[in-house]
mmCIF file with all atom_site columns, C-alpha atoms in Angstrom:
data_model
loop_
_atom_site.group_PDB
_atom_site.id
_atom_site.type_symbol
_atom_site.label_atom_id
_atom_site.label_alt_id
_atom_site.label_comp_id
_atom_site.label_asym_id
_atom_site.label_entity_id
_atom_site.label_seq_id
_atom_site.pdbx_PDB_ins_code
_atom_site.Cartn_x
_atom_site.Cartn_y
_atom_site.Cartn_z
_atom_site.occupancy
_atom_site.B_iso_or_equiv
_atom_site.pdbx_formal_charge
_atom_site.auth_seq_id
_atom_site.auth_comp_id
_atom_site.auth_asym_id
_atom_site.auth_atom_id
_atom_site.pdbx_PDB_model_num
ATOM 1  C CA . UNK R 1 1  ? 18.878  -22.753 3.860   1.00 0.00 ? 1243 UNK R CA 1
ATOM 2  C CA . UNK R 1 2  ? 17.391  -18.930 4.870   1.00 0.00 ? 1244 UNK R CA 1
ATOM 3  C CA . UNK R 1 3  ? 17.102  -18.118 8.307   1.00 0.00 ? 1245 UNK R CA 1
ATOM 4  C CA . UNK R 1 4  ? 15.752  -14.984 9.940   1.00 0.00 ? 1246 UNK R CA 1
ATOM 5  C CA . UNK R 1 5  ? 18.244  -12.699 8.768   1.00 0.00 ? 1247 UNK R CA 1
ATOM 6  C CA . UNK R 1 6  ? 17.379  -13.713 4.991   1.00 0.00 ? 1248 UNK R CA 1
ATOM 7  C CA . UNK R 1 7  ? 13.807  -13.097 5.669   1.00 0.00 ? 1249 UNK R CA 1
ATOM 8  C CA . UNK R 1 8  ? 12.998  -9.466  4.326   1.00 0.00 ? 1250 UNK R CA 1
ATOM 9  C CA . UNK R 1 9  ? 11.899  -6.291  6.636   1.00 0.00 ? 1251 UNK R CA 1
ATOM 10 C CA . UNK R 1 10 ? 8.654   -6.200  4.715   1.00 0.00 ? 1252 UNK R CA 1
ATOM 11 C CA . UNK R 1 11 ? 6.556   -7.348  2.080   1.00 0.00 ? 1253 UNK R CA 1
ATOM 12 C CA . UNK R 1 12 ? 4.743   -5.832  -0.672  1.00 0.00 ? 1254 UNK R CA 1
ATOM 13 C CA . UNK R 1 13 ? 2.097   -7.344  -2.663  1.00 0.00 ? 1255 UNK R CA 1
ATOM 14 C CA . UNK R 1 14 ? 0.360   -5.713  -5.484  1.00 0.00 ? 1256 UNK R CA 1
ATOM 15 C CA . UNK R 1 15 ? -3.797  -6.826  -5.747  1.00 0.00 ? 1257 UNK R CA 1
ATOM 16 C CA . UNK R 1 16 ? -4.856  -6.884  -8.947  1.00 0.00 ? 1258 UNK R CA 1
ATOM 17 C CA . UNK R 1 17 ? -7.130  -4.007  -9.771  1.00 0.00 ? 1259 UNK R CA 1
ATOM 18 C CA . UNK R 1 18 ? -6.740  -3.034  -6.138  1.00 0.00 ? 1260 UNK R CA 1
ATOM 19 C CA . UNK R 1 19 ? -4.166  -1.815  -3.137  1.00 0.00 ? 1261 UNK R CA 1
ATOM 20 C CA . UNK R 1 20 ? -1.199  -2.472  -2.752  1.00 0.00 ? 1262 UNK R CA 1
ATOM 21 C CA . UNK R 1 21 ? -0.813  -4.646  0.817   1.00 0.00 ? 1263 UNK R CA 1
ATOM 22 C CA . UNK R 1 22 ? 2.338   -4.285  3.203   1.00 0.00 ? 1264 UNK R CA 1
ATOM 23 C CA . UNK R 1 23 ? 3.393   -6.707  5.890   1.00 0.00 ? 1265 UNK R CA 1
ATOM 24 C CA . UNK R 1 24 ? 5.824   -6.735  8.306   1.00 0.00 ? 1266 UNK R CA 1
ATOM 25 C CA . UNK R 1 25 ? 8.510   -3.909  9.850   1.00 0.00 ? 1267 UNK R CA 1
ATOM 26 C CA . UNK R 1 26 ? 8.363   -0.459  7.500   1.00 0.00 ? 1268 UNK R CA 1
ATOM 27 C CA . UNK R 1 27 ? 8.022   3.060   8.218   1.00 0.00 ? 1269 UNK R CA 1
ATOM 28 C CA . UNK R 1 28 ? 5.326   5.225   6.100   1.00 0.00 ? 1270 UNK R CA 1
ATOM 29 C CA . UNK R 1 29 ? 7.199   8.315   5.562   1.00 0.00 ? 1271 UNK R CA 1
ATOM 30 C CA . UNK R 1 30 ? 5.938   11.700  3.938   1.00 0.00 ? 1272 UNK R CA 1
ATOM 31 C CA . UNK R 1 31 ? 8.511   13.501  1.315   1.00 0.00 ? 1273 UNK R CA 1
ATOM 32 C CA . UNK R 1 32 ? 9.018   15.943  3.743   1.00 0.00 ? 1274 UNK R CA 1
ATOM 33 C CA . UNK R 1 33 ? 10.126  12.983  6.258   1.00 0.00 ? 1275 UNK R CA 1
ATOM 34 C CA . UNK R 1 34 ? 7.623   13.134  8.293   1.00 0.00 ? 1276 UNK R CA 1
ATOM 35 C CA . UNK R 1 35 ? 6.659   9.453   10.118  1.00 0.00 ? 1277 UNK R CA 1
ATOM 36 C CA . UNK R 1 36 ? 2.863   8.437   8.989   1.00 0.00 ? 1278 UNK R CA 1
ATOM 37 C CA . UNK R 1 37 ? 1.175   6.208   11.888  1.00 0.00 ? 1279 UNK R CA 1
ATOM 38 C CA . UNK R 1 38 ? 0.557   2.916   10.336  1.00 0.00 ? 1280 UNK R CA 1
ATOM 39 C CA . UNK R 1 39 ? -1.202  1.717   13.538  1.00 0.00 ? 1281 UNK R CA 1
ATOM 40 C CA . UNK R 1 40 ? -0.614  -2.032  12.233  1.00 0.00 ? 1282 UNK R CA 1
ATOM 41 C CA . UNK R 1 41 ? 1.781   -4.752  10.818  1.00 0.00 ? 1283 UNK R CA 1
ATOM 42 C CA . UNK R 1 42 ? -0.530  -4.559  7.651   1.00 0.00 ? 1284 UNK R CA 1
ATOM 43 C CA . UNK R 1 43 ? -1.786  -2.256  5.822   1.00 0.00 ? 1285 UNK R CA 1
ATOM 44 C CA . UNK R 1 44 ? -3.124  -1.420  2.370   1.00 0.00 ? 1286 UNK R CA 1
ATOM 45 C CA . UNK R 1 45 ? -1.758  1.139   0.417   1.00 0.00 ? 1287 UNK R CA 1
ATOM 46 C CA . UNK R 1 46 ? -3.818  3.139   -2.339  1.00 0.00 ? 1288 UNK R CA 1
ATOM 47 C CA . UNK R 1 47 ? -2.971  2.596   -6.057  1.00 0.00 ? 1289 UNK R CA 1
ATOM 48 C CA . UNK R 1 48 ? -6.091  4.706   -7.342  1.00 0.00 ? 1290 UNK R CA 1
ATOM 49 C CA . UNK R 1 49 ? -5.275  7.574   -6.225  1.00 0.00 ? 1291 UNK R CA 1
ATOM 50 C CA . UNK R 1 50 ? -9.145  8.283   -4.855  1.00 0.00 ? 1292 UNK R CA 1
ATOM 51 C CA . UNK R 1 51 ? -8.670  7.470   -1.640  1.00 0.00 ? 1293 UNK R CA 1
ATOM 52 C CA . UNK R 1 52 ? -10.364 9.885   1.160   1.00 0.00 ? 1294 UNK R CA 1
ATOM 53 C CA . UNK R 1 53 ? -7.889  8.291   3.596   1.00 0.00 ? 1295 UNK R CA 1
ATOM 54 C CA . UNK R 1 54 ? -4.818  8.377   1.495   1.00 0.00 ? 1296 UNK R CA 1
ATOM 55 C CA . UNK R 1 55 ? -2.474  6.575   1.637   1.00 0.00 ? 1297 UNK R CA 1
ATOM 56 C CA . UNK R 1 56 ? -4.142  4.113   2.708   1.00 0.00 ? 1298 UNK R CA 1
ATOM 57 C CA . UNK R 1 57 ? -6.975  2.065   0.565   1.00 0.00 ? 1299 UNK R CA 1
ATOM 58 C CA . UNK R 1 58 ? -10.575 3.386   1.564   1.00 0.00 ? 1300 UNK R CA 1
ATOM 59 C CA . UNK R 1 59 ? -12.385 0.866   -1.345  1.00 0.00 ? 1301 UNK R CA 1
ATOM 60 C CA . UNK R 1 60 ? -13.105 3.265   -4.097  1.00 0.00 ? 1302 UNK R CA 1
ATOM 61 C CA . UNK R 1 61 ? -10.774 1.799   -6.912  1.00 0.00 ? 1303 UNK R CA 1
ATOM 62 C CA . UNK R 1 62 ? -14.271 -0.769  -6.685  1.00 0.00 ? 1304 UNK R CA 1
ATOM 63 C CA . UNK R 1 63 ? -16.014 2.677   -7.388  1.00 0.00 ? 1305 UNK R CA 1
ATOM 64 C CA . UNK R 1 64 ? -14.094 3.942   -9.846  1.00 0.00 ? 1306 UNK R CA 1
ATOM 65 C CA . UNK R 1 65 ? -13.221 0.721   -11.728 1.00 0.00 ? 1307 UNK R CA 1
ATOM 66 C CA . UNK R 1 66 ? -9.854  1.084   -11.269 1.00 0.00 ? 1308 UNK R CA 1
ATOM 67 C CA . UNK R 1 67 ? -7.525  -0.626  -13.486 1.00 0.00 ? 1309 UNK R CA 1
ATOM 68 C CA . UNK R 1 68 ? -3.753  -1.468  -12.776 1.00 0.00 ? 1310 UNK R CA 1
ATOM 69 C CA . UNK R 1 69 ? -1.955  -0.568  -15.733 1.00 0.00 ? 1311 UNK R CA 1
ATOM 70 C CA . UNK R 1 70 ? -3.994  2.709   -16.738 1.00 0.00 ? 1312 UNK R CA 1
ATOM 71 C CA . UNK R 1 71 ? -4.473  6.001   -16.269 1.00 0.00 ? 1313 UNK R CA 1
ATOM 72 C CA . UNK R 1 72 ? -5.149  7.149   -12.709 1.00 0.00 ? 1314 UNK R CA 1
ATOM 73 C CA . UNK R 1 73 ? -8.503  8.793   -13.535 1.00 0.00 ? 1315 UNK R CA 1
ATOM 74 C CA . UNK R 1 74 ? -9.535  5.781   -15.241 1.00 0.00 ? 1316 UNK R CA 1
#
């Protein structure tokens, strides 16, 4: 039977064609360790790498007809 302490920190779930969305307790940190403000439990993280808002999901993979799998530039 899992209890609380089996349930994991966080949750990542890749949308196909799309972000990739994280629930629950985790830190965004830059490579030079810097702490990014989330400013929510959830958020949606860019896989297109087009993002104005990076790295968080602004839309444009819709734009840019982004495809998981490929090339970043499409």
């Amino acid at each position: 039977m899992a209890t609380d302490d089996d349930a994991p920190a966080a949750t990542i779930t890749p949308y196909q064609d799309g972000p990739l969305l994280v629930r629950g307790d985790f830190a965004l940190v830059t490579p030079e360790g810097r702490t990014i403000d989330a400013r929510r439990g959830t958020v949606a993280l860019c896989r297109c790498g087009r993002s104005a808002l990076k790295p968080f999901c602004d839309g444009t993979h819709k734009a840019v007809r982004f495809r998981a799998g490929t090339d970043r530039e499409g």
